[in-house]
mmCIF file of C-alpha atoms in Angstrom:
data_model
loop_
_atom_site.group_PDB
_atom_site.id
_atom_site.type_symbol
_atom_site.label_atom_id
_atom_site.label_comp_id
_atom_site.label_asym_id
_atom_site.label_seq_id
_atom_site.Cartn_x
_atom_site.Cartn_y
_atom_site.Cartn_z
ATOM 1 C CA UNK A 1 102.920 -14.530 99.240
ATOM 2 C CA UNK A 2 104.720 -14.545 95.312
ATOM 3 C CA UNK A 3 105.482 -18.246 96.237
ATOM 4 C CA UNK A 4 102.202 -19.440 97.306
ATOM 5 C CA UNK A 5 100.811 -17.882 93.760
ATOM 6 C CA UNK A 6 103.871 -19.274 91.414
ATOM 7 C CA UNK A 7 102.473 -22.777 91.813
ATOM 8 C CA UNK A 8 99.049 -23.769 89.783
ATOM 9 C CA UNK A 9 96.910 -24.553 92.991
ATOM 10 C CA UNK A 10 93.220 -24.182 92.776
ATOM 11 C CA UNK A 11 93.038 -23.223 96.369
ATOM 12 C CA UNK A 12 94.837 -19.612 95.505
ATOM 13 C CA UNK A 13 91.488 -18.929 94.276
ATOM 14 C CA UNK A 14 90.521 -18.434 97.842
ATOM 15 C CA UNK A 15 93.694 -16.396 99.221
ATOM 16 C CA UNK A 16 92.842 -14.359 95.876
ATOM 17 C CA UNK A 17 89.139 -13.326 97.056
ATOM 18 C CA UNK A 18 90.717 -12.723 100.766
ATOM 19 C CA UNK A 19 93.324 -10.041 99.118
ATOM 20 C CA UNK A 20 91.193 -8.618 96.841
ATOM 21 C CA UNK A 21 89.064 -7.734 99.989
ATOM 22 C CA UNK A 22 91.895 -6.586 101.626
ATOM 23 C CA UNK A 23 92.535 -4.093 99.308
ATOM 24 C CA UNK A 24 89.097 -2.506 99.421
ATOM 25 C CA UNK A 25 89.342 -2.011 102.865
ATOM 26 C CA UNK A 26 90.232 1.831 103.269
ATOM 27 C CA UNK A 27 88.166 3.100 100.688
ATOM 28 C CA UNK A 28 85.173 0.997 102.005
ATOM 29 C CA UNK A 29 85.930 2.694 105.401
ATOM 30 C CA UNK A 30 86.145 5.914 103.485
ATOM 31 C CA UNK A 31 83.270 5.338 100.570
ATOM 32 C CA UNK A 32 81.599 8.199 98.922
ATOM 33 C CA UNK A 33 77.530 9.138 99.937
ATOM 34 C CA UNK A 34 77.132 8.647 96.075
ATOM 35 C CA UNK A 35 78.772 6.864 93.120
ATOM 36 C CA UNK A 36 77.161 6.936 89.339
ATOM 37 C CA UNK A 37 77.290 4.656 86.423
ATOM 38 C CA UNK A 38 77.789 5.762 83.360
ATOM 39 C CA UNK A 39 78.159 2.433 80.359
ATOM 40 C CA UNK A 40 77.710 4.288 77.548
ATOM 41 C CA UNK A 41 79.231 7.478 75.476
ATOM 42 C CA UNK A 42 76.394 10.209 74.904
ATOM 43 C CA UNK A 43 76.882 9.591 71.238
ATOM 44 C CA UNK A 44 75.493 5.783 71.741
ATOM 45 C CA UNK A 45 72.435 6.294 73.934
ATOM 46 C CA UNK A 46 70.323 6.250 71.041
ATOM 47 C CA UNK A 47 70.817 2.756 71.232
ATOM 48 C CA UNK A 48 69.888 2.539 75.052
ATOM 49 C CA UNK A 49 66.705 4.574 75.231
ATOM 50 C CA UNK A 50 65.870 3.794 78.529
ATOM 51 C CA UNK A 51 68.206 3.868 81.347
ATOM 52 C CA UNK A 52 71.924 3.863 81.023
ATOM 53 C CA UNK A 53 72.911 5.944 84.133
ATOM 54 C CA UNK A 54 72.840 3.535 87.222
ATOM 55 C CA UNK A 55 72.755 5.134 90.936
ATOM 56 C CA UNK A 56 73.876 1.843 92.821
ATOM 57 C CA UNK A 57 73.904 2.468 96.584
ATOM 58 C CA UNK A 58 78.201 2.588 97.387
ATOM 59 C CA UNK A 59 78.951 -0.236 98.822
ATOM 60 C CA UNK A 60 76.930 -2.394 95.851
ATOM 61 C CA UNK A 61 78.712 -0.262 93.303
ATOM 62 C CA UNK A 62 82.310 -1.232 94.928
ATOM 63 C CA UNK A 63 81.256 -4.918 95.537
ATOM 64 C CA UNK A 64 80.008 -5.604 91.732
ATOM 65 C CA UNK A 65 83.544 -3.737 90.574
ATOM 66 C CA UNK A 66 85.468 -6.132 92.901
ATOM 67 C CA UNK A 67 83.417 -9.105 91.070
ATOM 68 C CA UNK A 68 84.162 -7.818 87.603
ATOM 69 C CA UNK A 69 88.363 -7.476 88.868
ATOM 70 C CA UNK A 70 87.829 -11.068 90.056
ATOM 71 C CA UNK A 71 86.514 -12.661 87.312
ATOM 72 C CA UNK A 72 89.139 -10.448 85.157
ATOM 73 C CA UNK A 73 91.984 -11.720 87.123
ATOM 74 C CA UNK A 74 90.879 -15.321 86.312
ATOM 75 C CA UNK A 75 90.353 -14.892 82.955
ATOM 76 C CA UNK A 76 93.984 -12.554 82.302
ATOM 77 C CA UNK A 77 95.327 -15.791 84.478
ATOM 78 C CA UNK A 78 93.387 -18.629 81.981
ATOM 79 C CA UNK A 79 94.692 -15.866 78.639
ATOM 80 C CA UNK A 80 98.310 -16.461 79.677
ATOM 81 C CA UNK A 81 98.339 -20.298 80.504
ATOM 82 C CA UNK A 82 96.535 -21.184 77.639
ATOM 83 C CA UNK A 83 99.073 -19.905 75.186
ATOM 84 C CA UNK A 84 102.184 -20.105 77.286
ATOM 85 C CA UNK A 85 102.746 -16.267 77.873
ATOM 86 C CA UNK A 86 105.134 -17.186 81.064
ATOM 87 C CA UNK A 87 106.251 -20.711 80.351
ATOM 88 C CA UNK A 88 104.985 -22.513 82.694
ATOM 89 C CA UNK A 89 101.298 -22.394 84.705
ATOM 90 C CA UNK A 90 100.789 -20.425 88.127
ATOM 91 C CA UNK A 91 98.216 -17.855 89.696
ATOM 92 C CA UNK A 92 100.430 -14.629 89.191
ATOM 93 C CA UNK A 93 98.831 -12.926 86.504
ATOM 94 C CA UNK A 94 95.566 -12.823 88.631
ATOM 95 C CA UNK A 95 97.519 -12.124 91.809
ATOM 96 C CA UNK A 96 99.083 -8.934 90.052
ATOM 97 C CA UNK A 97 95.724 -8.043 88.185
ATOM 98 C CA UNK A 98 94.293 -7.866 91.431
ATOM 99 C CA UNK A 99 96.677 -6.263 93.425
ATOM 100 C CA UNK A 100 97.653 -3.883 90.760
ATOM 101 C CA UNK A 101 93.333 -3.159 90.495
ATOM 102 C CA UNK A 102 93.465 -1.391 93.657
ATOM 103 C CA UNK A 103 96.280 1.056 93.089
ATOM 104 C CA UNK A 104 93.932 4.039 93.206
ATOM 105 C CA UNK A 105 90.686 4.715 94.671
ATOM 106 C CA UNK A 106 89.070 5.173 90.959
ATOM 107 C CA UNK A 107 89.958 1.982 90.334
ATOM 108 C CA UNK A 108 87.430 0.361 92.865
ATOM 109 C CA UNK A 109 84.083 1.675 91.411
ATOM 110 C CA UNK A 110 82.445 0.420 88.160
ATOM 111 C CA UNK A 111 83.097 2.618 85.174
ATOM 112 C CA UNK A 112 83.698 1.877 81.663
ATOM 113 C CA UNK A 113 87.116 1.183 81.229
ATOM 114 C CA UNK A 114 86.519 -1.673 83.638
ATOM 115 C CA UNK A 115 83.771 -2.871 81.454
ATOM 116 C CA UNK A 116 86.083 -2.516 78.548
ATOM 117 C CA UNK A 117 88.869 -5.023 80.093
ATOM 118 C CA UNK A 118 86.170 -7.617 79.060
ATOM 119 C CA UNK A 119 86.501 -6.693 75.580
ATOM 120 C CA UNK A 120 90.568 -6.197 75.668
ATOM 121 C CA UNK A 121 90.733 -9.996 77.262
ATOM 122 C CA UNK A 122 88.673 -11.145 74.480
ATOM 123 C CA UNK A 123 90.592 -9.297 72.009
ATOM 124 C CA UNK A 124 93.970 -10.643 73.025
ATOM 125 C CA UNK A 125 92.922 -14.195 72.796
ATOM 126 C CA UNK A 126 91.800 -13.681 69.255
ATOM 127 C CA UNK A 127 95.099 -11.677 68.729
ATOM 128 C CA UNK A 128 97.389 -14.380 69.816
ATOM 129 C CA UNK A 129 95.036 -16.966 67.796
ATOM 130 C CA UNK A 130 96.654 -15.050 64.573
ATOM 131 C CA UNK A 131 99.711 -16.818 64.912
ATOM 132 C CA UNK A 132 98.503 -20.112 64.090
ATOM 133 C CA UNK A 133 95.034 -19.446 62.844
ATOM 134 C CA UNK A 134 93.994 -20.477 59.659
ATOM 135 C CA UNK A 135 91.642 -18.183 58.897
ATOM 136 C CA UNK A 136 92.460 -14.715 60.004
ATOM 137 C CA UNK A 137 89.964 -12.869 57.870
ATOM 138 C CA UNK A 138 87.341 -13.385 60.019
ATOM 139 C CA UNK A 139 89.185 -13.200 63.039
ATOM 140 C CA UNK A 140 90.049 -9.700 62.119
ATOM 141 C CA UNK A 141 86.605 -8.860 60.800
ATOM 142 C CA UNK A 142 85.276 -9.904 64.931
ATOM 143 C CA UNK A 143 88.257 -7.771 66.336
ATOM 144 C CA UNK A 144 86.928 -5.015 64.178
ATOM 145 C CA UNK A 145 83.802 -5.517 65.630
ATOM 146 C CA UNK A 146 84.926 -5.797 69.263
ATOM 147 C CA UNK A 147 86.809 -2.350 69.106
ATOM 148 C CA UNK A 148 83.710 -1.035 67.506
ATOM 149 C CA UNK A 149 81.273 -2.173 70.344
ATOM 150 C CA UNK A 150 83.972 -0.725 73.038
ATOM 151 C CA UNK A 151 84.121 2.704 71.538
ATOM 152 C CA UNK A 152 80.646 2.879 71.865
ATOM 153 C CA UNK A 153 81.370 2.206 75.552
ATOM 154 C CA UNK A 154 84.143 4.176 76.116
ATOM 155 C CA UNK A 155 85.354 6.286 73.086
ATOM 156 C CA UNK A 156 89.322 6.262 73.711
ATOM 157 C CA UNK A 157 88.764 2.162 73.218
ATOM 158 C CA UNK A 158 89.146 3.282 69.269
ATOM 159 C CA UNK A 159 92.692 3.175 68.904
ATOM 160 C CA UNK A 160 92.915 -0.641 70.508
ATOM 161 C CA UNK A 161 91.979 -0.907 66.117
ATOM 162 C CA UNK A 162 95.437 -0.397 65.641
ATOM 163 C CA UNK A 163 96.591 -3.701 67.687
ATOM 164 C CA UNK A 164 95.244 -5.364 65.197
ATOM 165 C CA UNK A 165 97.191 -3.896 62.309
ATOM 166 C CA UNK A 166 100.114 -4.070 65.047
ATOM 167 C CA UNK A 167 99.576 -7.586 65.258
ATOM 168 C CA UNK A 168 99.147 -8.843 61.458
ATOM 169 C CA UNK A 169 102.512 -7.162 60.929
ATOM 170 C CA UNK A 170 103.913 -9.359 63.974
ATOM 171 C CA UNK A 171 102.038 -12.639 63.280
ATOM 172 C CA UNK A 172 101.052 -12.837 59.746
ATOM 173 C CA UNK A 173 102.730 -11.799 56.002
ATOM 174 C CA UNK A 174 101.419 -8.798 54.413
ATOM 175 C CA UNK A 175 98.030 -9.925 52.781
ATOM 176 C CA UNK A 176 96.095 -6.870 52.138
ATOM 177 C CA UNK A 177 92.840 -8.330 52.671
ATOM 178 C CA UNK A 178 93.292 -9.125 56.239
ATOM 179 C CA UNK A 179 93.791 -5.719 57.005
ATOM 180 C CA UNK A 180 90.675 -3.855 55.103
ATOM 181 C CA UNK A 181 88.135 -6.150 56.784
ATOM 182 C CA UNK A 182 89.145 -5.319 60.442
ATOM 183 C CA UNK A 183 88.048 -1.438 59.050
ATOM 184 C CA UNK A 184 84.311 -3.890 57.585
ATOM 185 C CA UNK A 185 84.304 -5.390 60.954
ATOM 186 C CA UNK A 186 84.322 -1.744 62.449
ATOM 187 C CA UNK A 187 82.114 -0.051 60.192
ATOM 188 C CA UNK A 188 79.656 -2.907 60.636
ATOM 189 C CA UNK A 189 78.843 -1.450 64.046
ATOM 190 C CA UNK A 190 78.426 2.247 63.375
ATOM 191 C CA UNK A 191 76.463 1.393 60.219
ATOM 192 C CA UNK A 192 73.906 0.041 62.369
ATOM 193 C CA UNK A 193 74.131 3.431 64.648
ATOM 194 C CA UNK A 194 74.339 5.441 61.433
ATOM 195 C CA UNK A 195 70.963 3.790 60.662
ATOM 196 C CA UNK A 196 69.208 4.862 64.346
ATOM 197 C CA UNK A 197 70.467 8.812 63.730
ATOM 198 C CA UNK A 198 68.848 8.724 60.121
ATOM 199 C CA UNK A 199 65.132 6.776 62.129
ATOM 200 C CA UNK A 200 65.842 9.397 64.895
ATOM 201 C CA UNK A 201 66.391 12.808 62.396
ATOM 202 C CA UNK A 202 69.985 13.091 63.614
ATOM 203 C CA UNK A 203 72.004 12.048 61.101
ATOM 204 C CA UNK A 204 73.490 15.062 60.177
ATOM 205 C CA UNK A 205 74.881 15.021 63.799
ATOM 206 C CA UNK A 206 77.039 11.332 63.514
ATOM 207 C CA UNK A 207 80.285 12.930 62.043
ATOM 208 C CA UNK A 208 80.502 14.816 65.471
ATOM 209 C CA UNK A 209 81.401 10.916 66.649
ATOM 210 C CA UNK A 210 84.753 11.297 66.088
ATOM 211 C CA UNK A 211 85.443 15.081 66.619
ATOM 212 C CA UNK A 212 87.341 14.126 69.698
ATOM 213 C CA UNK A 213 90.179 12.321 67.864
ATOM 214 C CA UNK A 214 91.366 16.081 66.427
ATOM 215 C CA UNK A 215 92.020 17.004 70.379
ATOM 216 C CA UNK A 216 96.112 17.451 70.835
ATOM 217 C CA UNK A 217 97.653 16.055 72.824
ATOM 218 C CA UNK A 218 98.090 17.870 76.690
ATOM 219 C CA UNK A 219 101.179 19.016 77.504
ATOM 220 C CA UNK A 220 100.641 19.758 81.117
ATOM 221 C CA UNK A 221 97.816 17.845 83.786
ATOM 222 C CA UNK A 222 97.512 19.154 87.016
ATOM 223 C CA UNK A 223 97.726 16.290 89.037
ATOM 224 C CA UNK A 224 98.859 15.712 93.025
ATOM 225 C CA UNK A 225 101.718 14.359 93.160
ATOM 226 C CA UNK A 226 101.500 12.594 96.822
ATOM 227 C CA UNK A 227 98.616 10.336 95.436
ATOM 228 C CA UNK A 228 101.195 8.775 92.683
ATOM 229 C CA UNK A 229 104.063 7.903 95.192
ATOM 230 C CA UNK A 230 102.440 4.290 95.193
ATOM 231 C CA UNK A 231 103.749 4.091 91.063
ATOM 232 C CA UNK A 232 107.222 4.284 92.697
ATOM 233 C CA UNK A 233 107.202 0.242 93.193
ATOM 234 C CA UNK A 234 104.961 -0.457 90.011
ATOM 235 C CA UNK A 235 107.623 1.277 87.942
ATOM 236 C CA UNK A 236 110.410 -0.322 89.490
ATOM 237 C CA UNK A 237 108.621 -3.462 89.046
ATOM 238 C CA UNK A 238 107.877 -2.759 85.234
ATOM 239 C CA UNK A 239 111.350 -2.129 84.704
ATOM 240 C CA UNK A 240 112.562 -4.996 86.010
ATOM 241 C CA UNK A 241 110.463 -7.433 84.273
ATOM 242 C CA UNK A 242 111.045 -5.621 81.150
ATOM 243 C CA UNK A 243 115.059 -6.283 82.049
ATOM 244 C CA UNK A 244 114.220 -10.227 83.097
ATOM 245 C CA UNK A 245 112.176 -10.817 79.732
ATOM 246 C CA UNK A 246 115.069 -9.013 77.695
ATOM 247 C CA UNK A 247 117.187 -11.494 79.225
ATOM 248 C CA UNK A 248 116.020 -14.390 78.030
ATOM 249 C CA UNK A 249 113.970 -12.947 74.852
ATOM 250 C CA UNK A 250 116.044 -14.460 71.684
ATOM 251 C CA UNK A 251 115.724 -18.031 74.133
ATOM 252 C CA UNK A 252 111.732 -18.180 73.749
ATOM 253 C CA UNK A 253 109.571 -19.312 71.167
ATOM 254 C CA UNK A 254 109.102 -17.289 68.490
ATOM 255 C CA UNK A 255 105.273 -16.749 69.593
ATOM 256 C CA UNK A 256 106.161 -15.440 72.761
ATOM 257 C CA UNK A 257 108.683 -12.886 71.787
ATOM 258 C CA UNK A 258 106.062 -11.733 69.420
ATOM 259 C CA UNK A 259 102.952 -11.984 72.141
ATOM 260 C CA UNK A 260 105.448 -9.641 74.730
ATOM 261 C CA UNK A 261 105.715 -7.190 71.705
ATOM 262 C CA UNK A 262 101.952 -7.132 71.007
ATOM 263 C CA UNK A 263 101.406 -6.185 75.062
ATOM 264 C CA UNK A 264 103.856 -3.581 75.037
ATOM 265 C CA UNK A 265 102.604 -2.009 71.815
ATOM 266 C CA UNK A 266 98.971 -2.685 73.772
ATOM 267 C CA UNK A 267 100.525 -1.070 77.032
ATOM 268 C CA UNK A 268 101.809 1.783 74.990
ATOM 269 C CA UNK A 269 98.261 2.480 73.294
ATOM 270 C CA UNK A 270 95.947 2.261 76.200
ATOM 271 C CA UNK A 271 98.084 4.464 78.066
ATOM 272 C CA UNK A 272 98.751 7.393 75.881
ATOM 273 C CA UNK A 273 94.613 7.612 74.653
ATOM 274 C CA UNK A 274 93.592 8.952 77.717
ATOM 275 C CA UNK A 275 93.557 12.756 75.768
ATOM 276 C CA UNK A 276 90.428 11.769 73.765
ATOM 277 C CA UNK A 277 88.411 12.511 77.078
ATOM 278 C CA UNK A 278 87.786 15.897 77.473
ATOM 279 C CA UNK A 279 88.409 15.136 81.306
ATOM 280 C CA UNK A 280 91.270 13.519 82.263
ATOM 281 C CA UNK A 281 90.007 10.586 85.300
ATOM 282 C CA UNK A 282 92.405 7.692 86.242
ATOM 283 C CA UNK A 283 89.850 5.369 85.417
ATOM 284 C CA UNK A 284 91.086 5.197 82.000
ATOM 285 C CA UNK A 285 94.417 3.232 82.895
ATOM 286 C CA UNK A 286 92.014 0.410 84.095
ATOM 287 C CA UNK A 287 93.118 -0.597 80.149
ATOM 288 C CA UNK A 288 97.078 -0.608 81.230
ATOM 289 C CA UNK A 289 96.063 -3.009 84.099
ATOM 290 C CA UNK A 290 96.126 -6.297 81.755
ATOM 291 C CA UNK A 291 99.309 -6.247 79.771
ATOM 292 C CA UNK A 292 101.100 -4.593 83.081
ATOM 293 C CA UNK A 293 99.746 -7.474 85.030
ATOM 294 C CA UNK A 294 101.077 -10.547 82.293
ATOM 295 C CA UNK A 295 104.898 -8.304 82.502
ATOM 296 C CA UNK A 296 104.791 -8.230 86.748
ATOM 297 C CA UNK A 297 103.893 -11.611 86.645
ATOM 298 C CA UNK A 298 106.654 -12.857 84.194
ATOM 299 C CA UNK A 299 109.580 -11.082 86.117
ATOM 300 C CA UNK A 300 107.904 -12.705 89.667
ATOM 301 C CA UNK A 301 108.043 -15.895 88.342
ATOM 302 C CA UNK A 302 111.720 -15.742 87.604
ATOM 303 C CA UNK A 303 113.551 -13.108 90.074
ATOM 304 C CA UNK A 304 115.615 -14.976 92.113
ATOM 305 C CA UNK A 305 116.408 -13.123 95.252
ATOM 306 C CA UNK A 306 113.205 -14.094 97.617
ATOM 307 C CA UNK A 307 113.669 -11.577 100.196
ATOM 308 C CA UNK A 308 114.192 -8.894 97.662
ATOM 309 C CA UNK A 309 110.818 -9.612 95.636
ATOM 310 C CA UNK A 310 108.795 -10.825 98.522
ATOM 311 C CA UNK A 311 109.719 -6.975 100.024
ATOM 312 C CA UNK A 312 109.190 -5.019 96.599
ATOM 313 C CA UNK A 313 105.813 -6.682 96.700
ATOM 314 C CA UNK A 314 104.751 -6.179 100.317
ATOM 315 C CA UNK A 315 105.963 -2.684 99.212
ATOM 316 C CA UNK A 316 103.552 -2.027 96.944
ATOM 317 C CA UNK A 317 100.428 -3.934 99.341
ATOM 318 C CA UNK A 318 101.160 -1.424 101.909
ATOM 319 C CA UNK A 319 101.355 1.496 99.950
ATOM 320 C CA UNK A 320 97.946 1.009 98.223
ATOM 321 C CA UNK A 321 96.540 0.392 101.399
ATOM 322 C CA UNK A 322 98.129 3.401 103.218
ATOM 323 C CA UNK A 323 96.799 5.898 100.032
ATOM 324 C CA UNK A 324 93.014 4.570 100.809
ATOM 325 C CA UNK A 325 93.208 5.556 104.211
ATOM 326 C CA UNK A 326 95.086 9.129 103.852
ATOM 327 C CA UNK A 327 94.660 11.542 101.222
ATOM 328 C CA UNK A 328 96.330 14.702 100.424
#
């Protein structure tokens, strides 16, 4: 299956849709009697007066998430051809995107993180246009923006503000400007908010916004341990890729060494923000799902040994398969 993706064929399109199908399978056989829809935080429902708690019958709510992944998958595929992330063109970053969507069962249903992947795509093709854009004031000032708008969505998306101070360091001299208006482009957003607590009598209530923040850091999560056996081939994968691109790293453009350290840094943040949620819920990691996806795909595209990555992959298929249909 990793060969038919390395090549650039429009037709993998198809085989995608078929495997992202496949995937669903067990917890389609196994679908809750109820699934809810939450798109905003309860401090921004001010702005959506009306309803912003959908009830979709199951099998909708799973078949609108497994649109969203698809279109994702494309897009995360069209990020890393368009500015040369892997070298050369090929359908791997959607193949692992998708495959690596279905790795738990709270994956599959709409929630905010998912809706948030929109905004991290968006924000990494902005990112990488630092490099070589002209004008990276306003640039900055949109990115500011765009993390505003997701934290309004799903508060943890807040720290994704400091990939862009991450990135200016990687991509850009120190020019002090560029990094005050990302904080404008931020502030813009909650301004307006601030604005609709003082029409609404609640202003005095807005600096309880970021109140979360001040939660430490857990130090224990009680977790089963049988449902995260299927990480066992995504870590070995990780590492791997992380070995292949160290490998070659000093041999690639300049752009791309720096574009690998701005996804790890982005890997690094998305992962360890979960804490800001008073409840932990897998969902979260949705946000690992796109720079994780660009790293599998770089070390598929290379490894050499067929039978050895064809297997690790399999691998992985059949173990997110086998965890829909039994849990313990």
């Amino acid at each position: 299956m990793i060969n038919v993706f390395r090549t650039y064929n429009p037709l993998n399109i198809v085989w995608l849709g078929i495997l992202l199908f496949l995937l669903r399978i067990g917890f389609i056989y196994n679908v809750p009697a109820r699934l809810e829809f939450t798109y905003l935080e309860p401090f921004a429902r001010l702005l959506a007066p009306g309803a912003y708690q959908y009830d979709f019958p199951p099998l909708l709510n799973v078949f609108l998430a497994a649109v969203l992944v698809f279109i994702q998958a494309l897009l995360v595929n069209r990020l890393t051809s368009q500015f040369g992330l892997l070298g050369k063109p090929s359908f791997l970053p959607a193949l692992m995107y998708v495959t690596l969507s279905g790795l738990f069962t709270p994956f599959l249903i709409l929630s905010p993180p998912l809706i948030c992947n929109f905004l991290l795509i968006w924000m990494l093709y902005k990112l990488f246009d630092l490099y070589k854009g002209d004008d990276a004031k306003s640039i900055t000032y949109d990115l500011g923006m765009i993390v505003a708008i997701g934290s309004l969505i799903y508060f943890p998306f807040i720290y994704l503000f400091l990939a862009i101070w991450v990135a200016l360091m990687l991509f850009r001299p120190f020019y002090w400007r560029e990094w005050i208006i990302g904080i404008m482009g931020y502030a813009t957003v909650f301004f307006f908010l601030a604005v609709i607590y003082y029409l609404r009598n609640k202003l005095p209530q807005f600096s309880n916004i970021w109140t979360p923040l001040a939660t430490k850091f857990p130090t224990h999560i009680s977790i089963n341990y049988y449902n995260y056996l299927v990480l066992i081939p995504v870590v070995i994968i990780f590492m791997l890729g992380i070995v292949r691109i160290q490998q070659i790293f000093f041999r690639s453009y300049v752009q791309i060494r720096k574009s690998f350290q701005l996804l790890f840094v982005i890997f690094l943040i998305t992962g360890l923000s979960f804490y800001v949620k008073a409840q932990f819920s897998l969902t979260h990691f949705l946000l690992c799902l796109i720079p994780l996806s660009i790293f599998f795909a770089y070390y598929f595209l290379y490894a050499g040994a067929r039978w050895f990555y064809e297997s690790l992959f399999f691998i992985l298929l059949a173990g997110i398969v086998y965890f829909q249909f039994n849990t313990f």
